[in-house]
Amino acid sequence: MPGLKVAILISGRGSNMRALVDACAATDLAADVVCVLSDRAGAAGLDYAERAGIATAVVDRRGHGDRESFDAALNAALEAAGAEFVCLAGFMRLLGESFVNRWRDRLINIHPSLLPAFKGLHVHERVLETGVRISGCTVHYVRAEMDVGPIIVQAAVPVEADDSAESLAARVLAQEHRIYPLALRLIAEGRVRVVGERVLISGQRAADASLLNPLPES
Ligand code: GRF
């Protein structure tokens, strides 16, 4: 049975894109990555996608006068590739309202915090400054407002006493690579519904542990 035709939008490294591509290729996930698009010609992730035999294209913001024309070019590239569903994976452009509405509930993003906390950039620096003891990552449907939208999957990680932004980012990223393929799988299996800006997942199993930080003395 043909799977959900997925496009992935990147701007840089593309490690989440890789996790999605690998999950689609190596497992029974009923989704196929039909194209990887970047707004930056030098995005490292493009090489990986090409080597994996996936169609790639660059839609350069500089070649388009305003956001509407950039969004229209992006939309045209997605339609040309036959995409039915879009995953943002480190895509660093804010998409306009008409694009977001056009792809409503077929457009998801990953963010390296437990939303709705720590929206925006420099998440890990702000997490460390704030002193929260648990951070994490979120896969969510995209709405016009940045880092807002129905939450599909989250993973939590402890913030360690000696963490730097880099060490925390690495710990969170490892979980991103787990939850993004999981979210796509749940969607491809038709188990995810958006009801009143909340996500309902059929057959959902509860998390298997609680996370305390610090641990109590035993
Ligand atoms: C990830 O931390 C993701 O959550 C954020 O941007 C970063 C992209 O990393 N939106 P990569 O390009 O997927 O490696």
XYZ file of N, CA and C and ligand atoms in Angstrom:
668
model
N 0.845 -1.194 0.000
C 0.000 0.000 0.000
C 0.878 1.241 0.000
N 0.612 2.211 -0.898
C 1.467 3.396 -0.913
C 1.293 4.193 0.374
N 2.407 4.743 0.851
C 2.367 5.478 2.115
C 2.078 6.956 1.907
N 1.947 7.636 3.007
C 1.756 9.083 3.014
C 2.962 9.747 2.348
N 2.697 10.641 1.405
C 3.809 11.291 0.686
C 4.255 12.532 1.459
N 5.466 12.436 1.987
C 5.956 13.436 2.939
C 7.073 14.266 2.324
N 6.978 15.583 2.525
C 8.079 16.480 2.186
C 8.713 16.957 3.485
N 10.033 17.148 3.457
C 10.735 17.645 4.646
C 11.429 18.949 4.277
N 11.234 19.965 5.104
C 11.839 21.282 4.871
C 12.956 21.511 5.885
N 14.121 21.839 5.382
C 15.279 22.042 6.257
C 15.954 23.381 5.928
N 16.838 23.782 6.857
C 17.697 24.943 6.571
C 19.167 24.631 6.796
N 19.480 23.521 7.467
C 20.873 23.309 7.845
C 21.267 21.852 7.933
N 21.736 21.492 9.125
C 22.321 20.176 9.396
C 21.426 19.012 8.973
N 20.174 19.073 9.334
C 19.236 18.068 8.845
C 19.253 16.742 9.588
N 19.629 16.745 10.869
C 19.668 15.454 11.561
C 18.260 14.904 11.806
N 17.289 15.781 12.031
C 15.914 15.284 12.177
C 15.369 14.766 10.850
N 15.731 15.449 9.774
C 15.357 14.957 8.440
C 15.903 13.546 8.240
N 17.166 13.353 8.661
C 17.795 12.032 8.530
C 17.019 10.992 9.329
N 16.634 11.356 10.538
C 15.891 10.405 11.376
C 14.576 10.014 10.694
N 13.930 10.990 10.064
C 12.665 10.694 9.373
C 12.907 9.831 8.139
N 13.911 10.211 7.349
C 14.231 9.452 6.126
C 14.568 8.009 6.489
N 15.410 7.843 7.511
C 15.834 6.491 7.896
C 14.653 5.677 8.404
N 13.779 6.325 9.178
C 12.616 5.598 9.713
C 11.702 5.157 8.565
N 11.517 6.026 7.586
C 10.642 5.662 6.456
C 11.255 4.524 5.640
N 12.591 4.536 5.516
C 13.262 3.535 4.683
C 13.378 2.192 5.390
N 13.616 2.226 6.690
C 14.033 1.002 7.369
C 12.922 0.295 8.124
N 11.782 0.940 8.254
C 10.740 0.313 9.068
C 9.464 0.189 8.246
N 8.443 -0.296 8.913
C 7.171 -0.465 8.223
C 6.334 0.808 8.260
N 6.971 1.918 8.568
C 6.247 3.195 8.615
C 5.631 3.489 7.243
N 4.322 3.704 7.237
C 3.620 3.874 5.958
C 3.725 5.309 5.467
N 4.954 5.762 5.252
C 5.196 7.110 4.746
C 6.431 7.070 3.854
N 6.392 7.857 2.784
C 7.538 7.940 1.871
C 7.966 9.389 1.766
N 9.270 9.623 1.898
C 9.776 10.985 1.748
C 9.932 11.257 0.251
N 9.100 12.163 -0.271
C 9.118 12.418 -1.716
C 10.048 13.562 -2.083
N 10.347 14.446 -1.141
C 11.337 15.490 -1.428
C 11.828 16.131 -0.148
N 13.047 16.653 -0.247
C 13.622 17.469 0.826
C 13.901 18.835 0.222
N 13.293 19.864 0.807
C 13.475 21.233 0.316
C 14.243 22.040 1.341
N 15.083 22.935 0.849
C 15.843 23.813 1.743
C 15.721 25.245 1.264
N 15.749 26.170 2.211
C 15.790 27.584 1.824
C 17.246 28.067 1.721
N 18.188 27.163 1.976
C 19.604 27.539 1.885
C 20.338 26.522 1.004
N 21.043 27.059 0.004
C 21.715 26.179 -0.958
C 22.747 25.290 -0.281
N 23.424 25.798 0.756
C 24.513 25.028 1.360
C 24.078 24.090 2.463
N 22.796 23.916 2.673
C 22.334 23.107 3.813
C 22.955 21.711 3.765
N 23.638 21.340 4.847
C 24.366 20.070 4.879
C 23.433 18.890 4.642
N 22.209 19.006 5.109
C 21.274 17.895 4.991
C 20.927 17.526 3.560
N 21.096 18.462 2.630
C 20.748 18.166 1.230
C 21.579 17.015 0.678
N 22.862 16.967 1.043
C 23.752 15.894 0.563
C 23.220 14.529 0.970
N 22.818 14.446 2.244
C 22.343 13.160 2.746
C 21.106 12.714 1.970
N 20.187 13.671 1.762
C 18.956 13.326 1.047
C 19.273 12.873 -0.376
N 20.193 13.569 -1.018
C 20.557 13.185 -2.394
C 21.152 11.783 -2.422
N 22.040 11.526 -1.465
C 22.662 10.188 -1.415
C 21.615 9.109 -1.147
N 20.551 9.487 -0.448
C 19.473 8.521 -0.174
C 18.513 8.392 -1.365
N 18.816 9.112 -2.451
C 17.999 8.994 -3.660
C 16.697 9.780 -3.593
N 16.669 10.774 -2.737
C 15.450 11.588 -2.577
C 15.600 12.874 -3.381
N 14.524 13.296 -4.039
C 14.562 14.549 -4.805
C 14.779 15.718 -3.849
N 15.651 16.621 -4.230
C 15.892 17.804 -3.397
C 15.716 19.051 -4.248
N 15.429 20.150 -3.589
C 15.358 21.441 -4.283
C 15.657 22.533 -3.278
N 16.177 23.636 -3.782
C 16.429 24.808 -2.952
C 15.450 25.895 -3.382
N 14.718 26.400 -2.414
C 13.869 27.569 -2.664
C 14.498 28.701 -1.859
N 15.256 29.518 -2.556
C 16.079 30.528 -1.875
C 15.246 31.770 -1.601
N 15.229 32.179 -0.339
C 14.453 33.363 0.042
C 14.898 34.594 -0.749
N 16.203 34.646 -1.048
C 16.714 35.854 -1.732
C 16.192 35.986 -3.156
N 15.774 34.872 -3.743
C 15.241 34.935 -5.094
C 13.784 35.398 -5.140
N 13.220 35.714 -3.967
C 11.804 36.076 -3.914
C 11.641 37.367 -3.128
N 10.933 38.292 -3.727
C 10.843 39.642 -3.170
C 10.233 39.688 -1.781
N 9.117 39.018 -1.582
C 8.453 39.094 -0.278
C 8.082 37.686 0.181
N 7.554 37.629 1.392
C 7.247 36.317 1.960
C 6.184 35.586 1.155
N 5.204 36.319 0.638
C 4.134 35.662 -0.125
C 4.707 34.941 -1.338
N 5.655 35.595 -2.033
C 6.169 34.946 -3.243
C 7.089 33.769 -2.864
N 7.801 33.899 -1.733
C 8.603 32.764 -1.258
C 7.686 31.592 -0.893
N 6.641 31.881 -0.133
C 5.701 30.825 0.271
C 5.052 30.169 -0.948
N 4.740 30.994 -1.959
C 4.108 30.456 -3.175
C 5.078 29.532 -3.905
N 6.365 29.914 -3.941
C 7.364 29.064 -4.597
C 7.525 27.739 -3.844
N 7.501 27.843 -2.522
C 7.605 26.644 -1.690
C 6.405 25.722 -1.940
N 5.244 26.331 -1.976
C 4.021 25.567 -2.211
C 4.061 24.877 -3.574
N 4.556 25.614 -4.578
C 4.652 25.042 -5.932
C 5.602 23.849 -5.927
N 6.729 23.969 -5.223
C 7.701 22.865 -5.160
C 7.087 21.654 -4.464
N 6.306 21.903 -3.424
C 5.659 20.798 -2.697
C 4.636 20.101 -3.591
N 3.877 20.889 -4.308
C 2.861 20.287 -5.189
C 3.512 19.538 -6.340
N 4.600 20.104 -6.868
C 5.306 19.432 -7.970
C 5.826 18.065 -7.517
N 6.208 17.976 -6.254
C 6.735 16.712 -5.731
C 5.614 15.754 -5.328
N 4.376 16.219 -5.379
C 3.250 15.367 -4.979
C 3.122 15.207 -3.475
N 3.655 16.162 -2.725
C 3.610 16.035 -1.262
C 2.183 16.151 -0.746
N 1.888 15.301 0.238
C 0.583 15.355 0.916
C 0.728 15.876 2.338
N 1.959 15.877 2.820
C 2.197 16.174 4.232
C 3.587 16.786 4.339
N 3.757 17.743 5.257
C 5.033 18.471 5.344
C 5.579 18.423 6.771
N 6.854 18.064 6.884
C 7.549 18.096 8.172
C 8.609 19.186 8.128
N 8.518 20.154 9.035
C 9.578 21.148 9.184
C 10.632 20.549 10.108
N 11.867 20.568 9.675
C 12.934 19.961 10.472
C 14.128 20.921 10.492
N 14.096 21.841 11.443
C 15.136 22.860 11.496
C 15.007 23.853 10.355
N 13.772 24.119 9.947
C 13.509 25.091 8.881
C 13.383 26.460 9.542
N 14.265 27.372 9.158
C 14.437 28.599 9.932
C 13.637 29.796 9.415
N 12.659 29.538 8.563
C 11.816 30.637 8.051
C 10.427 30.542 8.664
N 9.888 31.688 9.019
C 8.490 31.716 9.454
C 7.604 31.666 8.222
N 6.637 30.786 8.224
C 5.748 30.654 7.067
C 4.518 31.526 7.263
N 4.039 32.119 6.165
C 2.907 33.047 6.243
C 1.594 32.322 6.505
N 0.620 33.119 6.912
C -0.662 32.561 7.324
C -1.356 31.770 6.210
N -1.257 32.270 4.961
C -2.002 31.559 3.912
C -1.345 30.209 3.621
N 0.002 30.156 3.687
C 0.687 28.862 3.515
C 0.279 27.914 4.651
N 0.324 28.415 5.860
C 0.004 27.570 7.025
C -1.445 27.073 6.939
N -2.348 27.953 6.519
C -3.754 27.526 6.389
C -3.933 26.521 5.258
N -3.181 26.740 4.188
C -3.252 25.817 3.038
C -2.874 24.394 3.468
N -1.902 24.296 4.390
C -1.405 22.988 4.835
C -1.902 22.639 6.249
N -2.942 23.280 6.675
C -3.419 23.095 8.049
C -3.640 21.611 8.391
N -3.065 21.211 9.497
C -3.142 19.829 9.996
C -2.474 18.815 9.066
N -1.673 19.361 8.123
C -0.804 18.509 7.297
C 0.620 19.062 7.342
N 0.914 19.818 8.379
C 2.184 20.541 8.510
C 2.603 20.469 9.972
N 3.758 19.808 10.226
C 4.197 19.656 11.611
C 5.629 20.144 11.761
N 6.010 20.398 13.015
C 7.318 20.973 13.319
C 7.877 20.287 14.559
N 9.209 20.335 14.686
C 9.826 19.888 15.940
C 10.545 21.064 16.571
N 10.381 21.174 17.896
C 10.982 22.289 18.631
C 11.706 21.728 19.850
N 12.906 22.253 20.158
C 13.706 21.638 21.226
C 13.380 22.147 22.626
N 12.103 22.232 22.962
C 11.706 22.519 24.345
C 10.371 21.842 24.595
N 9.979 21.840 25.859
C 8.642 21.352 26.204
C 7.680 22.522 26.020
N 7.150 22.664 24.811
C 6.201 23.759 24.543
C 4.987 23.595 25.458
N 4.338 24.681 25.895
C 4.521 26.039 25.379
C 5.644 26.826 26.041
N 6.507 26.179 26.819
C 7.641 26.897 27.408
C 8.743 27.053 26.363
N 9.468 28.137 26.447
C 10.672 28.362 25.637
C 10.448 28.263 24.126
N 9.500 29.054 23.664
C 9.340 29.209 22.212
C 10.519 29.996 21.667
N 10.726 29.932 20.385
C 11.705 30.800 19.736
C 13.113 30.232 19.728
N 14.083 31.129 19.583
C 15.480 30.730 19.399
C 16.224 30.662 20.742
N 17.453 30.128 20.689
C 18.349 30.064 21.855
C 17.667 29.403 23.057
N 16.974 28.336 22.771
C 16.175 27.652 23.791
C 17.045 27.162 24.944
N 18.137 26.463 24.617
C 18.884 25.787 25.676
C 19.577 26.796 26.591
N 20.056 27.899 26.033
C 20.649 28.963 26.852
C 19.602 29.485 27.846
N 18.377 29.691 27.347
C 17.336 30.238 28.219
C 16.882 29.223 29.251
N 16.869 27.952 28.854
C 16.524 26.887 29.819
C 17.530 26.905 30.964
N 18.821 27.005 30.628
C 19.865 27.000 31.673
C 19.773 28.256 32.543
N 19.533 29.406 31.914
C 19.410 30.653 32.691
C 18.230 30.595 33.653
N 17.162 29.971 33.215
C 15.939 29.930 34.020
C 16.054 28.950 35.175
N 16.880 27.933 35.009
C 17.078 26.970 36.082
C 16.034 25.870 36.152
N 15.248 25.685 35.062
C 14.314 24.556 35.112
C 15.115 23.256 35.138
N 14.586 22.259 35.759
C 15.346 21.018 35.951
C 14.992 19.943 34.940
N 13.937 20.193 34.196
C 13.535 19.235 33.159
C 13.266 20.017 31.885
N 13.886 19.584 30.790
C 13.590 20.188 29.493
C 13.122 19.075 28.561
N 13.193 19.306 27.262
C 12.723 18.267 26.364
C 12.454 18.792 24.982
N 11.569 18.115 24.276
C 11.284 18.505 22.896
C 9.834 18.157 22.561
N 9.359 18.790 21.494
C 7.929 18.721 21.148
C 7.750 18.602 19.642
N 6.892 17.696 19.215
C 6.414 17.705 17.827
C 4.973 18.219 17.855
N 4.704 19.221 17.022
C 3.378 19.850 17.053
C 2.932 20.247 15.651
N 1.628 20.342 15.487
C 1.079 20.914 14.254
C 1.411 22.401 14.219
N 1.584 22.916 13.010
C 1.999 24.313 12.855
C 0.774 25.208 12.700
N 0.820 26.310 13.429
C -0.139 27.396 13.264
C 0.649 28.647 12.878
N -0.070 29.723 12.542
C 0.629 30.904 12.024
C 1.573 31.514 13.053
N 1.233 31.410 14.328
C 2.094 31.944 15.373
C 3.270 30.995 15.609
N 4.452 31.546 15.841
C 5.657 30.716 15.952
C 5.589 29.761 17.158
N 5.908 28.489 16.890
C 6.004 27.461 17.930
C 4.705 27.289 18.725
N 3.600 27.479 18.026
C 2.272 27.277 18.606
C 1.548 26.249 17.748
N 0.756 25.395 18.396
C -0.058 24.451 17.633
C -0.253 23.173 18.425
N -1.270 22.403 18.063
C -1.599 21.187 18.804
C -0.384 20.250 18.944
N -0.172 19.804 20.176
C 1.020 19.005 20.507
C 0.742 17.530 20.259
N 1.661 16.894 19.522
C 1.482 15.485 19.166
C 2.289 14.571 20.096
N 3.587 14.833 20.216
C 4.453 14.015 21.070
C 5.435 14.938 21.790
N 5.740 14.606 23.034
C 6.811 15.293 23.753
C 7.704 14.265 24.431
N 8.970 14.631 24.600
C 9.888 13.827 25.408
C 10.574 14.758 26.388
N 10.804 14.265 27.600
C 11.448 15.070 28.636
C 12.854 14.543 28.907
N 13.761 15.448 29.215
C 15.121 15.055 29.617
C 15.508 15.878 30.842
N 16.348 15.325 31.720
C 16.800 16.116 32.863
C 17.822 17.158 32.422
N 17.825 18.301 33.093
C 18.907 19.274 32.927
C 19.945 18.944 34.001
N 21.168 18.677 33.558
C 22.220 18.296 34.510
C 22.880 19.545 35.095
N 23.424 19.406 36.311
C 24.007 20.555 37.006
C 25.133 21.204 36.201
N 25.895 20.373 35.500
C 27.050 20.935 34.777
C 26.777 21.077 33.275
N 25.512 21.123 32.898
C 25.193 21.233 31.469
C 25.663 22.553 30.878
N 26.146 22.484 29.638
C 26.295 23.668 28.793
C 25.119 23.624 27.817
N 24.933 24.716 27.091
C 23.865 24.705 26.079
C 24.107 23.569 25.099
N 25.380 23.295 24.799
C 25.700 22.248 23.815
C 25.368 20.856 24.365
N 25.750 20.598 25.620
C 25.500 19.257 26.157
C 23.997 19.021 26.319
N 23.282 20.071 26.728
C 21.828 19.931 26.849
C 21.190 19.734 25.474
N 21.664 20.507 24.496
C 21.119 20.373 23.129
C 21.307 18.955 22.620
N 22.466 18.364 22.898
C 22.739 17.009 22.406
C 21.800 15.999 23.058
N 21.558 16.190 24.376
C 20.657 15.253 25.071
C 19.229 15.387 24.538
N 18.820 16.625 24.275
C 17.473 16.845 23.730
C 17.389 16.292 22.298
N 18.448 16.539 21.516
C 18.423 16.120 20.104
C 18.246 14.603 19.970
N 18.878 13.862 20.879
C 18.735 12.397 20.827
C 17.259 12.012 20.962
N 16.532 12.757 21.781
C 15.091 12.478 21.940
C 14.286 12.984 20.742
N 14.734 14.107 20.147
C 14.065 14.591 18.935
C 14.054 13.495 17.879
N 15.195 12.792 17.775
C 15.316 11.762 16.744
C 14.409 10.564 17.030
N 13.937 10.448 18.266
C 12.969 9.394 18.592
C 11.544 9.865 18.348
N 11.253 11.107 18.787
C 9.830 11.499 18.770
C 9.356 11.953 17.399
N 10.276 12.447 16.538
C 9.773 12.896 15.226
C 9.293 11.697 14.401
N 10.083 10.624 14.285
C 9.556 9.441 13.578
C 8.311 8.854 14.257
N 8.265 8.916 15.589
C 7.084 8.395 16.295
C 5.839 9.203 15.913
N 5.967 10.519 15.903
C 4.817 11.365 15.546
C 4.365 11.064 14.115
N 5.335 10.942 13.212
C 4.972 10.672 11.808
C 4.299 9.307 11.690
N 4.786 8.345 12.456
C 4.168 7.009 12.421
C 2.716 7.073 12.886
N 2.478 7.752 13.996
C 1.106 7.844 14.521
C 0.180 8.497 13.493
N 0.704 9.531 12.815
C -0.101 10.230 11.808
C -0.337 9.320 10.608
N 0.725 8.664 10.144
C 0.596 7.800 8.961
C -0.362 6.636 9.234
N -0.436 6.226 10.487
C -1.360 5.138 10.854
C -2.786 5.651 11.044
N -2.992 6.957 10.848
C -4.332 7.530 10.963
C -4.837 7.587 12.388
N -3.906 7.644 13.359
C -4.320 7.578 14.767
C -4.412 8.939 15.438
N -4.068 9.995 14.675
C -3.993 11.328 15.284
C -5.138 12.189 14.769
N -5.855 12.805 15.709
C -6.939 13.725 15.338
C -6.746 15.024 16.087
N -7.011 16.138 15.398
C -6.973 17.433 16.074
C -8.399 17.804 16.420
N -8.648 17.973 17.694
C -9.989 18.320 18.161
C -9.860 19.556 19.041
N -10.352 20.679 18.535
C -10.321 21.909 19.328
C -8.914 22.311 19.749
N -7.978 22.211 18.844
C -6.575 22.573 19.094
C -5.880 21.679 20.126
N -6.451 20.508 20.361
C -5.739 19.474 21.120
C -5.665 18.230 20.248
N -4.634 17.434 20.477
C -4.470 16.206 19.702
C -4.996 15.017 20.498
N -5.805 14.220 19.837
C -6.237 12.955 20.418
C -5.563 11.829 19.642
N -4.995 10.867 20.352
C -4.293 9.752 19.715
C -4.994 8.463 20.100
N -5.474 7.738 19.089
C -6.188 6.504 19.416
C -5.188 5.422 19.826
N -5.593 4.637 20.763
C -4.755 3.531 21.234
C -3.480 3.980 21.906
N -3.508 5.174 22.463
C -2.287 5.723 23.083
C -1.933 4.972 24.360
N -0.634 4.634 24.486
C -0.165 4.041 25.731
C 0.449 5.148 26.577
N 0.236 5.083 27.878
C 0.785 6.121 28.760
C 2.302 6.002 28.821
N 2.943 7.096 29.160
C 4.388 7.080 29.349
C 4.743 6.052 30.414
N 5.940 5.457 30.288
C 6.258 4.325 31.158
C 7.067 4.720 32.388
N 7.262 6.016 32.613
C 8.059 6.399 33.772
C 7.786 7.847 34.120
N 8.108 8.205 35.361
C 8.125 9.618 35.708
C 9.582 10.047 35.764
N 9.816 11.332 35.671
C 11.181 11.845 35.650
C 11.320 12.852 36.777
N 12.191 12.526 37.749
C 12.464 13.452 38.837
C 13.877 13.979 38.680
N 14.069 15.249 38.935
C 15.408 15.813 38.885
C 15.524 16.936 39.896
N 16.323 16.815 40.978
C 17.203 15.673 41.233
C 16.428 14.476 41.773
N 17.113 13.329 41.760
C 16.516 12.134 42.347
C 16.511 12.285 43.864
N 15.494 11.747 44.531
C 15.513 11.762 46.003
C 16.647 10.885 46.528
N 17.175 11.204 47.714
C 18.193 10.330 48.311
C 17.547 8.986 48.593
N 18.276 7.894 48.310
C 17.631 6.601 48.561
C 18.137 6.013 49.872
C 16.483 20.957 16.121
O 16.916 21.151 17.432
C 15.015 21.273 15.980
O 14.281 20.980 17.136
C 15.033 22.768 15.744
O 16.152 22.996 14.949
C 17.116 21.966 15.156
C 17.386 21.369 13.817
O 18.399 20.398 13.857
N 13.786 23.200 15.158
P 18.617 19.436 12.618
O 18.841 20.350 11.403
O 17.396 18.600 12.468
O 19.836 18.646 12.940
